[in-house]
PDB file of N, CA, C and O in Angstrom:
ATOM      1  N   MET A   1     -20.830  -0.529 -12.823  1.00 53.00           N
ATOM      2  CA  MET A   1     -21.440  -0.005 -11.481  1.00 53.00           C
ATOM      3  C   MET A   1     -21.631   1.396 -11.625  1.00 53.00           C
ATOM      4  O   MET A   1     -20.825   2.177 -11.972  1.00 53.00           O
ATOM      5  N   ALA A   2     -22.666   1.858 -11.542  1.00 71.00           N
ATOM      6  CA  ALA A   2     -23.207   3.394 -11.348  1.00 71.00           C
ATOM      7  C   ALA A   2     -22.404   3.993 -10.361  1.00 71.00           C
ATOM      8  O   ALA A   2     -22.515   3.634  -8.955  1.00 71.00           O
ATOM      9  N   SER A   3     -22.202   5.188 -10.469  1.00 85.00           N
ATOM     10  CA  SER A   3     -21.928   6.060  -9.250  1.00 85.00           C
ATOM     11  C   SER A   3     -22.942   6.482  -8.491  1.00 85.00           C
ATOM     12  O   SER A   3     -24.293   6.469  -8.867  1.00 85.00           O
ATOM     13  N   LEU A   4     -22.468   7.028  -7.331  1.00 89.00           N
ATOM     14  CA  LEU A   4     -23.397   7.407  -6.176  1.00 89.00           C
ATOM     15  C   LEU A   4     -24.209   8.784  -6.662  1.00 89.00           C
ATOM     16  O   LEU A   4     -25.478   9.158  -6.561  1.00 89.00           O
ATOM     17  N   THR A   5     -23.458   9.646  -7.870  1.00 87.00           N
ATOM     18  CA  THR A   5     -24.178  10.910  -8.322  1.00 87.00           C
ATOM     19  C   THR A   5     -25.265  10.407  -9.222  1.00 87.00           C
ATOM     20  O   THR A   5     -26.399  11.105  -9.107  1.00 87.00           O
ATOM     21  N   ASP A   6     -25.164   9.208 -10.057  1.00 89.00           N
ATOM     22  CA  ASP A   6     -26.028   8.925 -10.958  1.00 89.00           C
ATOM     23  C   ASP A   6     -27.302   8.279 -10.005  1.00 89.00           C
ATOM     24  O   ASP A   6     -28.580   8.581 -10.367  1.00 89.00           O
ATOM     25  N   TYR A   7     -26.740   7.717  -9.014  1.00 89.00           N
ATOM     26  CA  TYR A   7     -28.036   6.982  -8.203  1.00 89.00           C
ATOM     27  C   TYR A   7     -28.943   8.155  -7.661  1.00 89.00           C
ATOM     28  O   TYR A   7     -30.108   8.178  -7.718  1.00 89.00           O
ATOM     29  N   PHE A   8     -28.326   9.042  -6.966  1.00 86.00           N
ATOM     30  CA  PHE A   8     -29.158  10.186  -6.455  1.00 86.00           C
ATOM     31  C   PHE A   8     -30.027  10.873  -7.453  1.00 86.00           C
ATOM     32  O   PHE A   8     -30.899  11.452  -7.101  1.00 86.00           O
ATOM     33  N   ALA A   9     -28.970  11.194  -8.515  1.00 84.00           N
ATOM     34  CA  ALA A   9     -29.958  11.752  -9.787  1.00 84.00           C
ATOM     35  C   ALA A   9     -31.138  11.244 -10.163  1.00 84.00           C
ATOM     36  O   ALA A   9     -32.309  11.836 -10.477  1.00 84.00           O
ATOM     37  N   ASN A  10     -31.199  10.037 -10.405  1.00 88.00           N
ATOM     38  CA  ASN A  10     -32.259   9.208 -10.656  1.00 88.00           C
ATOM     39  C   ASN A  10     -33.233   9.017  -9.641  1.00 88.00           C
ATOM     40  O   ASN A  10     -34.348   8.954 -10.083  1.00 88.00           O
ATOM     41  N   ARG A  11     -32.825   8.851  -8.344  1.00 88.00           N
ATOM     42  CA  ARG A  11     -33.830   8.723  -7.045  1.00 88.00           C
ATOM     43  C   ARG A  11     -34.618  10.041  -7.194  1.00 88.00           C
ATOM     44  O   ARG A  11     -35.946  10.148  -6.842  1.00 88.00           O
ATOM     45  N   ASP A  12     -33.969  11.305  -7.567  1.00 83.00           N
ATOM     46  CA  ASP A  12     -34.550  12.478  -6.926  1.00 83.00           C
ATOM     47  C   ASP A  12     -35.182  13.331  -8.269  1.00 83.00           C
ATOM     48  O   ASP A  12     -35.581  14.573  -8.236  1.00 83.00           O
ATOM     49  N   LYS A  13     -35.198  12.506  -9.602  1.00 86.00           N
ATOM     50  CA  LYS A  13     -35.574  13.361 -10.803  1.00 86.00           C
ATOM     51  C   LYS A  13     -36.978  13.746 -10.837  1.00 86.00           C
ATOM     52  O   LYS A  13     -37.326  14.561 -11.297  1.00 86.00           O
ATOM     53  N   ASP A  14     -37.949  12.976  -9.954  1.00 86.00           N
ATOM     54  CA  ASP A  14     -39.186  13.468  -9.830  1.00 86.00           C
ATOM     55  C   ASP A  14     -39.903  14.306  -8.987  1.00 86.00           C
ATOM     56  O   ASP A  14     -40.674  14.887  -8.809  1.00 86.00           O
ATOM     57  N   LEU A  15     -38.603  14.845  -8.108  1.00 80.00           N
ATOM     58  CA  LEU A  15     -38.857  15.643  -6.886  1.00 80.00           C
ATOM     59  C   LEU A  15     -38.951  17.112  -7.743  1.00 80.00           C
ATOM     60  O   LEU A  15     -37.920  17.399  -8.423  1.00 80.00           O
ATOM     61  N   PRO A  16     -39.505  18.076  -7.131  1.00 79.00           N
ATOM     62  CA  PRO A  16     -39.599  19.512  -7.520  1.00 79.00           C
ATOM     63  C   PRO A  16     -37.887  20.132  -7.001  1.00 79.00           C
ATOM     64  O   PRO A  16     -37.371  19.725  -6.283  1.00 79.00           O
ATOM     65  N   LYS A  17     -37.566  20.778  -8.033  1.00 82.00           N
ATOM     66  CA  LYS A  17     -36.132  21.689  -7.831  1.00 82.00           C
ATOM     67  C   LYS A  17     -36.289  22.346  -6.643  1.00 82.00           C
ATOM     68  O   LYS A  17     -37.176  23.239  -6.686  1.00 82.00           O
ATOM     69  N   ALA A  18     -35.526  22.768  -5.859  1.00 83.00           N
ATOM     70  CA  ALA A  18     -35.131  23.682  -4.813  1.00 83.00           C
ATOM     71  C   ALA A  18     -34.785  24.932  -5.120  1.00 83.00           C
ATOM     72  O   ALA A  18     -34.287  25.164  -6.157  1.00 83.00           O
ATOM     73  N   LYS A  19     -35.865  25.829  -4.552  1.00 88.00           N
ATOM     74  CA  LYS A  19     -35.560  27.191  -5.176  1.00 88.00           C
ATOM     75  C   LYS A  19     -34.389  27.891  -4.001  1.00 88.00           C
ATOM     76  O   LYS A  19     -33.772  28.892  -4.475  1.00 88.00           O
ATOM     77  N   PHE A  20     -34.356  27.492  -3.022  1.00 89.00           N
ATOM     78  CA  PHE A  20     -33.247  27.936  -1.878  1.00 89.00           C
ATOM     79  C   PHE A  20     -32.702  26.925  -1.400  1.00 89.00           C
ATOM     80  O   PHE A  20     -33.058  25.676  -1.459  1.00 89.00           O
ATOM     81  N   PHE A  21     -31.098  27.156  -1.186  1.00 90.00           N
ATOM     82  CA  PHE A  21     -30.303  25.920  -0.521  1.00 90.00           C
ATOM     83  C   PHE A  21     -29.968  26.471   0.891  1.00 90.00           C
ATOM     84  O   PHE A  21     -29.885  27.744   1.147  1.00 90.00           O
ATOM     85  N   ILE A  22     -29.456  25.481   1.660  1.00 93.00           N
ATOM     86  CA  ILE A  22     -29.114  25.803   2.867  1.00 93.00           C
ATOM     87  C   ILE A  22     -27.879  26.909   3.018  1.00 93.00           C
ATOM     88  O   ILE A  22     -26.883  26.915   1.877  1.00 93.00           O
ATOM     89  N   GLY A  23     -28.044  27.800   3.825  1.00 92.00           N
ATOM     90  CA  GLY A  23     -26.986  28.966   3.893  1.00 92.00           C
ATOM     91  C   GLY A  23     -27.429  30.148   3.119  1.00 92.00           C
ATOM     92  O   GLY A  23     -26.783  31.183   3.078  1.00 92.00           O
ATOM     93  N   ASP A  24     -28.209  30.020   2.153  1.00 93.00           N
ATOM     94  CA  ASP A  24     -28.566  31.362   1.278  1.00 93.00           C
ATOM     95  C   ASP A  24     -29.021  32.245   2.233  1.00 93.00           C
ATOM     96  O   ASP A  24     -29.769  32.033   3.138  1.00 93.00           O
ATOM     97  N   ARG A  25     -28.959  33.400   1.712  1.00 95.00           N
ATOM     98  CA  ARG A  25     -29.299  34.548   2.433  1.00 95.00           C
ATOM     99  C   ARG A  25     -30.478  34.997   1.944  1.00 95.00           C
ATOM    100  O   ARG A  25     -30.658  35.183   0.737  1.00 95.00           O
ATOM    101  N   ILE A  26     -31.409  35.387   2.822  1.00 95.00           N
ATOM    102  CA  ILE A  26     -32.788  35.861   2.260  1.00 95.00           C
ATOM    103  C   ILE A  26     -33.422  37.037   3.095  1.00 95.00           C
ATOM    104  O   ILE A  26     -32.908  37.318   4.086  1.00 95.00           O
ATOM    105  N   ILE A  27     -34.367  37.626   2.375  1.00 95.00           N
ATOM    106  CA  ILE A  27     -35.062  38.735   3.004  1.00 95.00           C
ATOM    107  C   ILE A  27     -36.421  38.435   2.988  1.00 95.00           C
ATOM    108  O   ILE A  27     -36.998  38.039   1.906  1.00 95.00           O
ATOM    109  N   GLY A  28     -37.377  38.721   3.752  1.00 94.00           N
ATOM    110  CA  GLY A  28     -38.685  38.375   3.761  1.00 94.00           C
ATOM    111  C   GLY A  28     -39.563  39.184   4.750  1.00 94.00           C
ATOM    112  O   GLY A  28     -38.930  39.774   5.635  1.00 94.00           O
ATOM    113  N   LYS A  29     -40.773  38.560   4.767  1.00 93.00           N
ATOM    114  CA  LYS A  29     -41.838  38.868   5.975  1.00 93.00           C
ATOM    115  C   LYS A  29     -42.364  37.747   6.636  1.00 93.00           C
ATOM    116  O   LYS A  29     -43.048  37.089   5.984  1.00 93.00           O
ATOM    117  N   TRP A  30     -42.311  37.931   8.041  1.00 92.00           N
ATOM    118  CA  TRP A  30     -42.903  36.876   8.827  1.00 92.00           C
ATOM    119  C   TRP A  30     -44.005  37.541   9.877  1.00 92.00           C
ATOM    120  O   TRP A  30     -43.590  38.639  10.693  1.00 92.00           O
ATOM    121  N   ASN A  31     -45.418  37.539   9.603  1.00 90.00           N
ATOM    122  CA  ASN A  31     -46.354  38.087  10.567  1.00 90.00           C
ATOM    123  C   ASN A  31     -46.156  39.576  10.301  1.00 90.00           C
ATOM    124  O   ASN A  31     -46.224  40.412  11.261  1.00 90.00           O
ATOM    125  N   LYS A  32     -46.034  39.974   9.071  1.00 90.00           N
ATOM    126  CA  LYS A  32     -45.877  41.545   8.672  1.00 90.00           C
ATOM    127  C   LYS A  32     -44.311  42.245   9.187  1.00 90.00           C
ATOM    128  O   LYS A  32     -44.525  43.431   9.455  1.00 90.00           O
ATOM    129  N   ILE A  33     -43.727  41.424   9.764  1.00 92.00           N
ATOM    130  CA  ILE A  33     -42.365  41.734  10.337  1.00 92.00           C
ATOM    131  C   ILE A  33     -41.328  41.538   9.401  1.00 92.00           C
ATOM    132  O   ILE A  33     -40.858  40.254   8.861  1.00 92.00           O
ATOM    133  N   PRO A  34     -40.486  42.580   8.873  1.00 94.00           N
ATOM    134  CA  PRO A  34     -39.402  42.131   7.805  1.00 94.00           C
ATOM    135  C   PRO A  34     -38.420  41.583   8.577  1.00 94.00           C
ATOM    136  O   PRO A  34     -37.856  41.956   9.881  1.00 94.00           O
ATOM    137  N   VAL A  35     -37.821  40.333   8.037  1.00 95.00           N
ATOM    138  CA  VAL A  35     -36.697  39.782   8.468  1.00 95.00           C
ATOM    139  C   VAL A  35     -35.559  39.232   7.497  1.00 95.00           C
ATOM    140  O   VAL A  35     -35.913  39.511   6.395  1.00 95.00           O
ATOM    141  N   VAL A  36     -34.391  39.280   7.966  1.00 95.00           N
ATOM    142  CA  VAL A  36     -33.196  38.794   7.347  1.00 95.00           C
ATOM    143  C   VAL A  36     -32.610  37.727   8.031  1.00 95.00           C
ATOM    144  O   VAL A  36     -32.449  37.624   8.947  1.00 95.00           O
ATOM    145  N   GLY A  37     -32.341  36.609   7.123  1.00 96.00           N
ATOM    146  CA  GLY A  37     -31.512  35.559   7.975  1.00 96.00           C
ATOM    147  C   GLY A  37     -31.084  34.524   6.731  1.00 96.00           C
ATOM    148  O   GLY A  37     -30.745  34.827   5.519  1.00 96.00           O
ATOM    149  N   SER A  38     -30.707  33.325   7.240  1.00 96.00           N
ATOM    150  CA  SER A  38     -30.006  32.324   6.360  1.00 96.00           C
ATOM    151  C   SER A  38     -31.158  31.112   6.369  1.00 96.00           C
ATOM    152  O   SER A  38     -31.620  30.792   7.391  1.00 96.00           O
ATOM    153  N   VAL A  39     -31.296  30.628   5.215  1.00 96.00           N
ATOM    154  CA  VAL A  39     -32.021  29.403   4.958  1.00 96.00           C
ATOM    155  C   VAL A  39     -31.617  28.095   6.015  1.00 96.00           C
ATOM    156  O   VAL A  39     -30.292  27.675   5.748  1.00 96.00           O
ATOM    157  N   LEU A  40     -32.361  27.346   6.519  1.00 96.00           N
ATOM    158  CA  LEU A  40     -31.961  26.306   7.173  1.00 96.00           C
ATOM    159  C   LEU A  40     -32.556  25.132   6.426  1.00 96.00           C
ATOM    160  O   LEU A  40     -31.668  24.047   6.190  1.00 96.00           O
ATOM    161  N   ARG A  41     -33.824  25.029   5.958  1.00 94.00           N
ATOM    162  CA  ARG A  41     -34.336  23.936   4.904  1.00 94.00           C
ATOM    163  C   ARG A  41     -35.511  24.443   4.237  1.00 94.00           C
ATOM    164  O   ARG A  41     -36.076  25.429   4.523  1.00 94.00           O
ATOM    165  N   GLU A  42     -35.560  23.754   3.307  1.00 90.00           N
ATOM    166  CA  GLU A  42     -37.025  24.196   2.424  1.00 90.00           C
ATOM    167  C   GLU A  42     -38.002  23.045   2.189  1.00 90.00           C
ATOM    168  O   GLU A  42     -37.332  21.904   1.705  1.00 90.00           O
ATOM    169  N   GLU A  43     -39.114  23.032   2.496  1.00 85.00           N
ATOM    170  CA  GLU A  43     -40.023  21.736   2.086  1.00 85.00           C
ATOM    171  C   GLU A  43     -41.522  22.487   2.248  1.00 85.00           C
ATOM    172  O   GLU A  43     -41.864  23.307   2.904  1.00 85.00           O
ATOM    173  N   ASN A  44     -42.176  21.670   1.183  1.00 85.00           N
ATOM    174  CA  ASN A  44     -43.539  21.935   1.422  1.00 85.00           C
ATOM    175  C   ASN A  44     -44.055  23.296   0.893  1.00 85.00           C
ATOM    176  O   ASN A  44     -45.011  24.000   1.700  1.00 85.00           O
ATOM    177  N   ARG A  45     -43.359  24.103   0.163  1.00 87.00           N
ATOM    178  CA  ARG A  45     -43.411  25.515  -0.080  1.00 87.00           C
ATOM    179  C   ARG A  45     -43.213  26.473   1.058  1.00 87.00           C
ATOM    180  O   ARG A  45     -43.817  27.415   0.948  1.00 87.00           O
ATOM    181  N   GLU A  46     -42.682  25.991   1.935  1.00 92.00           N
ATOM    182  CA  GLU A  46     -42.203  26.916   3.065  1.00 92.00           C
ATOM    183  C   GLU A  46     -40.477  26.685   3.281  1.00 92.00           C
ATOM    184  O   GLU A  46     -40.171  25.838   3.017  1.00 92.00           O
ATOM    185  N   VAL A  47     -40.211  28.004   3.647  1.00 94.00           N
ATOM    186  CA  VAL A  47     -38.634  28.007   4.070  1.00 94.00           C
ATOM    187  C   VAL A  47     -38.626  28.363   5.541  1.00 94.00           C
ATOM    188  O   VAL A  47     -39.115  29.123   6.098  1.00 94.00           O
ATOM    189  N   MET A  48     -37.643  27.339   6.154  1.00 96.00           N
ATOM    190  CA  MET A  48     -37.279  27.687   7.719  1.00 96.00           C
ATOM    191  C   MET A  48     -35.822  28.462   7.724  1.00 96.00           C
ATOM    192  O   MET A  48     -35.107  27.949   7.098  1.00 96.00           O
ATOM    193  N   ILE A  49     -36.089  29.569   8.415  1.00 96.00           N
ATOM    194  CA  ILE A  49     -34.646  30.222   8.437  1.00 96.00           C
ATOM    195  C   ILE A  49     -34.143  30.658   9.820  1.00 96.00           C
ATOM    196  O   ILE A  49     -35.267  30.512  10.692  1.00 96.00           O
ATOM    197  N   GLN A  50     -32.987  31.108  10.022  1.00 97.00           N
ATOM    198  CA  GLN A  50     -32.373  31.579  11.178  1.00 97.00           C
ATOM    199  C   GLN A  50     -32.425  33.069  10.974  1.00 97.00           C
ATOM    200  O   GLN A  50     -31.305  33.351  10.247  1.00 97.00           O
ATOM    201  N   SER A  51     -32.962  33.782  11.686  1.00 96.00           N
ATOM    202  CA  SER A  51     -33.008  35.310  11.550  1.00 96.00           C
ATOM    203  C   SER A  51     -31.842  35.706  12.201  1.00 96.00           C
ATOM    204  O   SER A  51     -31.292  35.436  13.040  1.00 96.00           O
ATOM    205  N   ASP A  52     -31.212  36.851  11.555  1.00 95.00           N
ATOM    206  CA  ASP A  52     -29.944  37.614  12.028  1.00 95.00           C
ATOM    207  C   ASP A  52     -30.380  38.112  13.495  1.00 95.00           C
ATOM    208  O   ASP A  52     -29.444  38.149  14.357  1.00 95.00           O
ATOM    209  N   LEU A  53     -31.599  38.702  13.712  1.00 95.00           N
ATOM    210  CA  LEU A  53     -32.081  39.345  15.076  1.00 95.00           C
ATOM    211  C   LEU A  53     -33.144  38.739  15.419  1.00 95.00           C
ATOM    212  O   LEU A  53     -34.114  38.208  14.729  1.00 95.00           O
ATOM    213  N   PRO A  54     -33.211  38.474  16.740  1.00 95.00           N
ATOM    214  CA  PRO A  54     -34.618  37.910  17.279  1.00 95.00           C
ATOM    215  C   PRO A  54     -35.651  38.942  17.001  1.00 95.00           C
ATOM    216  O   PRO A  54     -35.771  39.944  17.026  1.00 95.00           O
ATOM    217  N   VAL A  55     -36.948  38.163  16.876  1.00 94.00           N
ATOM    218  CA  VAL A  55     -38.146  38.853  16.475  1.00 94.00           C
ATOM    219  C   VAL A  55     -39.177  38.766  17.715  1.00 94.00           C
ATOM    220  O   VAL A  55     -39.227  37.488  17.996  1.00 94.00           O
ATOM    221  N   LYS A  56     -39.638  39.749  18.243  1.00 92.00           N
ATOM    222  CA  LYS A  56     -40.673  39.553  19.349  1.00 92.00           C
ATOM    223  C   LYS A  56     -41.974  39.602  18.886  1.00 92.00           C
ATOM    224  O   LYS A  56     -42.438  40.460  18.033  1.00 92.00           O
ATOM    225  N   PHE A  57     -42.630  38.482  19.182  1.00 90.00           N
ATOM    226  CA  PHE A  57     -43.991  38.249  18.646  1.00 90.00           C
ATOM    227  C   PHE A  57     -44.743  37.806  19.692  1.00 90.00           C
ATOM    228  O   PHE A  57     -44.530  36.636  20.390  1.00 90.00           O
ATOM    229  N   LYS A  58     -46.119  38.329  20.221  1.00 91.00           N
ATOM    230  CA  LYS A  58     -46.719  37.892  21.265  1.00 91.00           C
ATOM    231  C   LYS A  58     -45.938  37.858  22.620  1.00 91.00           C
ATOM    232  O   LYS A  58     -46.037  36.724  23.318  1.00 91.00           O
ATOM    233  N   ASN A  59     -45.235  38.720  23.098  1.00 94.00           N
ATOM    234  CA  ASN A  59     -44.254  38.523  24.317  1.00 94.00           C
ATOM    235  C   ASN A  59     -43.338  37.512  24.137  1.00 94.00           C
ATOM    236  O   ASN A  59     -42.959  37.127  25.309  1.00 94.00           O
ATOM    237  N   SER A  60     -43.053  36.958  23.140  1.00 94.00           N
ATOM    238  CA  SER A  60     -41.850  35.971  23.222  1.00 94.00           C
ATOM    239  C   SER A  60     -40.849  36.227  22.146  1.00 94.00           C
ATOM    240  O   SER A  60     -41.408  36.931  20.918  1.00 94.00           O
ATOM    241  N   TYR A  61     -39.701  36.099  22.129  1.00 95.00           N
ATOM    242  CA  TYR A  61     -38.773  36.201  21.047  1.00 95.00           C
ATOM    243  C   TYR A  61     -38.417  34.919  20.465  1.00 95.00           C
ATOM    244  O   TYR A  61     -38.485  33.808  20.614  1.00 95.00           O
ATOM    245  N   GLN A  62     -38.527  34.970  18.647  1.00 93.00           N
ATOM    246  CA  GLN A  62     -38.416  33.950  17.847  1.00 93.00           C
ATOM    247  C   GLN A  62     -37.017  34.109  17.031  1.00 93.00           C
ATOM    248  O   GLN A  62     -36.668  35.265  16.820  1.00 93.00           O
ATOM    249  N   THR A  63     -36.154  33.087  16.862  1.00 96.00           N
ATOM    250  CA  THR A  63     -34.897  33.417  16.121  1.00 96.00           C
ATOM    251  C   THR A  63     -35.089  32.195  14.709  1.00 96.00           C
ATOM    252  O   THR A  63     -34.786  32.432  13.804  1.00 96.00           O
ATOM    253  N   ILE A  64     -36.007  31.340  15.077  1.00 96.00           N
ATOM    254  CA  ILE A  64     -36.200  30.345  13.833  1.00 96.00           C
ATOM    255  C   ILE A  64     -37.523  30.517  13.367  1.00 96.00           C
ATOM    256  O   ILE A  64     -38.370  30.432  14.100  1.00 96.00           O
ATOM    257  N   LEU A  65     -37.644  30.776  12.230  1.00 95.00           N
ATOM    258  CA  LEU A  65     -38.926  31.262  11.678  1.00 95.00           C
ATOM    259  C   LEU A  65     -39.314  30.398  10.497  1.00 95.00           C
ATOM    260  O   LEU A  65     -38.253  29.893   9.606  1.00 95.00           O
ATOM    261  N   THR A  66     -40.522  29.820  10.130  1.00 95.00           N
ATOM    262  CA  THR A  66     -41.149  29.439   8.925  1.00 95.00           C
ATOM    263  C   THR A  66     -42.011  30.129   7.988  1.00 95.00           C
ATOM    264  O   THR A  66     -42.758  30.873   8.642  1.00 95.00           O
ATOM    265  N   LEU A  67     -41.377  30.682   6.978  1.00 93.00           N
ATOM    266  CA  LEU A  67     -42.089  31.431   5.965  1.00 93.00           C
ATOM    267  C   LEU A  67     -42.485  30.928   4.667  1.00 93.00           C
ATOM    268  O   LEU A  67     -42.139  29.865   4.301  1.00 93.00           O
ATOM    269  N   LYS A  68     -43.700  31.411   4.086  1.00 93.00           N
ATOM    270  CA  LYS A  68     -44.104  30.949   2.708  1.00 93.00           C
ATOM    271  C   LYS A  68     -43.171  31.160   1.775  1.00 93.00           C
ATOM    272  O   LYS A  68     -42.301  32.364   1.877  1.00 93.00           O
ATOM    273  N   GLN A  69     -42.874  30.443   0.747  1.00 92.00           N
ATOM    274  CA  GLN A  69     -42.007  30.888  -0.298  1.00 92.00           C
ATOM    275  C   GLN A  69     -42.079  31.901  -1.012  1.00 92.00           C
ATOM    276  O   GLN A  69     -41.423  32.640  -1.488  1.00 92.00           O
ATOM    277  N   THR A  70     -43.531  32.387  -0.907  1.00 92.00           N
ATOM    278  CA  THR A  70     -44.051  33.623  -1.760  1.00 92.00           C
ATOM    279  C   THR A  70     -43.576  34.876  -0.801  1.00 92.00           C
ATOM    280  O   THR A  70     -43.730  35.944  -1.446  1.00 92.00           O
ATOM    281  N   ASN A  71     -43.367  34.855   0.422  1.00 91.00           N
ATOM    282  CA  ASN A  71     -42.869  35.829   1.181  1.00 91.00           C
ATOM    283  C   ASN A  71     -41.467  36.261   1.134  1.00 91.00           C
ATOM    284  O   ASN A  71     -40.861  36.731   2.219  1.00 91.00           O
ATOM    285  N   VAL A  72     -40.713  35.312   0.481  1.00 94.00           N
ATOM    286  CA  VAL A  72     -39.096  35.388   0.795  1.00 94.00           C
ATOM    287  C   VAL A  72     -38.361  35.607  -0.475  1.00 94.00           C
ATOM    288  O   VAL A  72     -39.118  35.096  -1.652  1.00 94.00           O
ATOM    289  N   LYS A  73     -37.350  36.426  -0.433  1.00 94.00           N
ATOM    290  CA  LYS A  73     -36.715  36.735  -1.742  1.00 94.00           C
ATOM    291  C   LYS A  73     -35.121  36.573  -1.590  1.00 94.00           C
ATOM    292  O   LYS A  73     -34.582  36.413  -0.322  1.00 94.00           O
ATOM    293  N   LEU A  74     -34.259  35.884  -2.445  1.00 93.00           N
ATOM    294  CA  LEU A  74     -32.844  35.995  -2.399  1.00 93.00           C
ATOM    295  C   LEU A  74     -32.297  37.270  -2.139  1.00 93.00           C
ATOM    296  O   LEU A  74     -32.640  38.076  -2.769  1.00 93.00           O
ATOM    297  N   LEU A  75     -31.380  37.431  -1.302  1.00 88.00           N
ATOM    298  CA  LEU A  75     -30.915  38.477  -0.776  1.00 88.00           C
ATOM    299  C   LEU A  75     -29.377  38.544  -1.644  1.00 88.00           C
ATOM    300  O   LEU A  75     -28.482  37.639  -1.864  1.00 88.00           O
ATOM    301  N   LYS A  76     -29.472  39.469  -2.482  1.00 84.00           N
ATOM    302  CA  LYS A  76     -28.217  39.668  -3.436  1.00 84.00           C
ATOM    303  C   LYS A  76     -27.219  40.494  -3.011  1.00 84.00           C
ATOM    304  O   LYS A  76     -27.471  41.888  -2.632  1.00 84.00           O
ATOM    305  N   LEU A  77     -25.930  40.467  -2.836  1.00 76.00           N
ATOM    306  CA  LEU A  77     -25.037  41.450  -2.661  1.00 76.00           C
ATOM    307  C   LEU A  77     -24.528  42.105  -3.817  1.00 76.00           C
ATOM    308  O   LEU A  77     -23.982  41.292  -4.649  1.00 76.00           O
ATOM    309  N   GLU A  78     -24.502  43.027  -4.057  1.00 77.00           N
ATOM    310  CA  GLU A  78     -23.680  43.810  -5.154  1.00 77.00           C
ATOM    311  C   GLU A  78     -22.354  44.596  -4.722  1.00 77.00           C
ATOM    312  O   GLU A  78     -22.339  45.062  -3.828  1.00 77.00           O
ATOM    313  N   ILE A  79     -21.287  44.233  -5.400  1.00 73.00           N
ATOM    314  CA  ILE A  79     -20.122  44.567  -4.901  1.00 73.00           C
ATOM    315  C   ILE A  79     -19.491  45.620  -6.368  1.00 73.00           C
ATOM    316  O   ILE A  79     -19.837  45.418  -7.414  1.00 73.00           O
TER     317      ILE A  79
END
């Protein structure tokens, strides 16, 4: 009997590999506004993030943002 790891690896082998994972810290731009936050999910070449600070756009505040993958970089901490 195959393990669940083998089952999921075979099931998902044709899907594209993820560039970002849940909880990754990113920096990017949303409507020309720089944002820093954590990745919630990634799908269809877009990344949904929860920003650290609320962003005001058209008289409303947003904390959950969807950015294109091309507008996002992985935030690296140097120690």
